[in-house]
mmCIF file of C-alpha atoms in Angstrom:
data_model
loop_
_atom_site.group_PDB
_atom_site.id
_atom_site.type_symbol
_atom_site.label_atom_id
_atom_site.label_comp_id
_atom_site.label_asym_id
_atom_site.label_seq_id
_atom_site.Cartn_x
_atom_site.Cartn_y
_atom_site.Cartn_z
ATOM 1 C CA GLN A 1 -18.029 -3.357 -6.409
ATOM 2 C CA VAL A 2 -14.428 -2.207 -6.627
ATOM 3 C CA LEU A 3 -11.498 -3.933 -8.307
ATOM 4 C CA VAL A 4 -8.073 -3.185 -6.841
ATOM 5 C CA VAL A 5 -4.888 -3.998 -8.745
ATOM 6 C CA GLU A 6 -1.318 -3.530 -7.514
ATOM 7 C CA SER A 7 1.935 -3.580 -9.448
ATOM 8 C CA GLY A 8 5.603 -2.807 -8.985
ATOM 9 C CA GLY A 9 6.941 -5.387 -6.569
ATOM 10 C CA GLY A 10 10.187 -7.239 -7.091
ATOM 11 C CA LEU A 11 13.615 -8.126 -5.757
ATOM 12 C CA VAL A 12 15.968 -5.398 -4.600
ATOM 13 C CA GLN A 13 19.107 -5.189 -2.512
ATOM 14 C CA ALA A 14 19.073 -3.593 0.914
ATOM 15 C CA GLY A 15 19.361 0.165 0.603
ATOM 16 C CA GLY A 16 17.581 0.175 -2.742
ATOM 17 C CA SER A 17 14.230 1.566 -3.806
ATOM 18 C CA LEU A 18 10.974 0.325 -5.278
ATOM 19 C CA ARG A 19 7.754 2.031 -6.259
ATOM 20 C CA LEU A 20 4.426 0.294 -5.927
ATOM 21 C CA SER A 21 1.311 1.367 -7.808
ATOM 22 C CA CYS A 22 -2.333 0.652 -7.120
ATOM 23 C CA ALA A 23 -5.417 1.440 -9.157
ATOM 24 C CA ALA A 24 -9.017 0.999 -8.072
ATOM 25 C CA SER A 25 -11.888 0.795 -10.520
ATOM 26 C CA GLY A 26 -15.635 0.454 -10.234
ATOM 27 C CA THR A 27 -17.790 2.385 -7.771
ATOM 28 C CA ILE A 28 -15.401 5.096 -6.591
ATOM 29 C CA PHE A 29 -16.698 7.807 -4.287
ATOM 30 C CA THR A 30 -15.059 11.240 -4.239
ATOM 31 C CA SER A 31 -14.209 10.608 -0.582
ATOM 32 C CA ASN A 32 -12.300 7.429 0.023
ATOM 33 C CA THR A 33 -9.189 6.041 1.655
ATOM 34 C CA MET A 34 -6.464 4.093 -0.063
ATOM 35 C CA ALA A 35 -3.821 2.349 1.957
ATOM 36 C CA TRP A 36 -0.928 -0.084 1.773
ATOM 37 C CA TYR A 37 -0.624 -3.079 4.071
ATOM 38 C CA ARG A 38 1.994 -5.793 4.177
ATOM 39 C CA GLN A 39 2.226 -9.319 5.468
ATOM 40 C CA ALA A 40 5.494 -11.101 6.087
ATOM 41 C CA PRO A 41 5.657 -14.911 6.441
ATOM 42 C CA GLY A 42 4.338 -16.007 9.819
ATOM 43 C CA LYS A 43 3.207 -12.504 10.755
ATOM 44 C CA GLN A 44 -0.067 -10.643 10.801
ATOM 45 C CA ARG A 45 -0.973 -8.172 8.106
ATOM 46 C CA GLU A 46 0.000 -4.662 9.179
ATOM 47 C CA LEU A 47 -0.737 -1.142 7.998
ATOM 48 C CA VAL A 48 2.163 0.512 6.182
ATOM 49 C CA ALA A 49 0.630 3.812 5.059
ATOM 50 C CA ALA A 50 -2.806 5.286 4.470
ATOM 51 C CA MET A 51 -4.012 8.320 2.569
ATOM 52 C CA PRO A 52 -7.614 9.504 2.578
ATOM 53 C CA THR A 53 -8.792 11.958 -0.050
ATOM 54 C CA GLY A 54 -8.357 15.433 1.400
ATOM 55 C CA GLY A 55 -6.845 14.129 4.623
ATOM 56 C CA SER A 56 -3.482 13.639 6.240
ATOM 57 C CA THR A 57 -1.325 10.597 5.668
ATOM 58 C CA ASN A 58 -0.595 7.958 8.273
ATOM 59 C CA TYR A 59 2.548 5.805 8.417
ATOM 60 C CA ALA A 60 3.731 2.869 10.458
ATOM 61 C CA ASP A 61 6.621 3.893 12.689
ATOM 62 C CA SER A 62 8.863 1.336 11.005
ATOM 63 C CA VAL A 63 8.638 3.075 7.618
ATOM 64 C CA LYS A 64 8.504 6.753 8.576
ATOM 65 C CA GLY A 65 11.153 8.744 6.741
ATOM 66 C CA ARG A 66 11.730 5.950 4.211
ATOM 67 C CA PHE A 67 8.351 5.343 2.548
ATOM 68 C CA THR A 68 6.065 7.913 0.938
ATOM 69 C CA ILE A 69 2.452 7.383 -0.041
ATOM 70 C CA SER A 70 0.988 9.627 -2.719
ATOM 71 C CA ARG A 71 -2.073 9.829 -4.915
ATOM 72 C CA ALA A 72 -2.311 10.790 -8.575
ATOM 73 C CA THR A 73 -6.120 10.699 -8.747
ATOM 74 C CA LYS A 74 -8.987 9.741 -6.462
ATOM 75 C CA ASN A 75 -8.493 6.095 -7.438
ATOM 76 C CA THR A 76 -4.716 5.742 -7.876
ATOM 77 C CA VAL A 77 -2.107 5.520 -5.136
ATOM 78 C CA PHE A 78 1.646 4.942 -5.055
ATOM 79 C CA LEU A 79 4.101 3.818 -2.425
ATOM 80 C CA GLN A 80 7.665 5.003 -2.909
ATOM 81 C CA MET A 81 9.943 2.841 -0.810
ATOM 82 C CA ASN A 82 13.505 4.043 -0.229
ATOM 83 C CA SER A 83 16.327 2.744 1.948
ATOM 84 C CA LEU A 84 14.731 -0.680 1.918
ATOM 85 C CA LYS A 85 15.660 -3.139 4.631
ATOM 86 C CA VAL A 86 15.575 -6.928 4.706
ATOM 87 C CA GLU A 87 12.750 -6.700 7.228
ATOM 88 C CA ASP A 88 10.606 -4.893 4.650
ATOM 89 C CA THR A 89 10.292 -8.176 2.775
ATOM 90 C CA ALA A 90 6.607 -9.036 2.558
ATOM 91 C CA VAL A 91 3.603 -9.254 0.296
ATOM 92 C CA TYR A 92 2.241 -5.745 -0.058
ATOM 93 C CA TYR A 93 -1.499 -5.255 -0.440
ATOM 94 C CA CYS A 94 -3.470 -2.227 -1.547
ATOM 95 C CA ASN A 95 -6.688 -1.512 0.309
ATOM 96 C CA PHE A 96 -9.570 0.691 -0.842
ATOM 97 C CA LYS A 97 -12.596 1.909 1.058
ATOM 98 C CA ASN A 98 -15.240 4.419 0.087
ATOM 99 C CA VAL A 99 -16.168 6.757 2.958
ATOM 100 C CA GLY A 100 -19.509 5.453 4.177
ATOM 101 C CA GLY A 101 -19.116 2.300 2.158
ATOM 102 C CA ALA A 102 -20.194 -1.040 3.555
ATOM 103 C CA ARG A 103 -16.856 -2.763 3.077
ATOM 104 C CA ASP A 104 -13.299 -2.373 1.940
ATOM 105 C CA TYR A 105 -11.559 -4.047 -0.970
ATOM 106 C CA TRP A 106 -8.175 -5.682 -1.337
ATOM 107 C CA GLY A 107 -5.827 -6.221 -4.219
ATOM 108 C CA GLN A 108 -4.159 -9.547 -4.924
ATOM 109 C CA GLY A 109 -0.864 -8.460 -3.408
ATOM 110 C CA THR A 110 2.600 -7.906 -4.826
ATOM 111 C CA GLN A 111 5.774 -9.495 -3.468
ATOM 112 C CA VAL A 112 8.611 -7.277 -2.292
ATOM 113 C CA THR A 113 11.843 -9.070 -1.461
ATOM 114 C CA VAL A 114 14.840 -7.218 -0.053
ATOM 115 C CA SER A 115 18.118 -9.117 -0.055
ATOM 116 C CA SER A 116 21.097 -8.432 2.184
#
């Protein structure tokens, strides 16, 4: 079992910045992938950025050049969000999956609201 906890959401004006944090605990393999997803009202959940251990990062086209995913340890990941836009407003979820694991795990989500 893995517990995933996010923090760092909030309200910010367009053009501002926020930093999200995510920590996973429990059965953590050396090789895993941590990722950020988001879901806006009335829309499907979408991948924002992903970062496997020892691998290259992957970003949604809509956030390239503005968001940066990084990892402090094998079970901690951050999402630095700059130049935020109103359309970035969503609940942001952290996702964790051990390589070879049977399933992935989700955090409870953190609200990011960008005002115009």
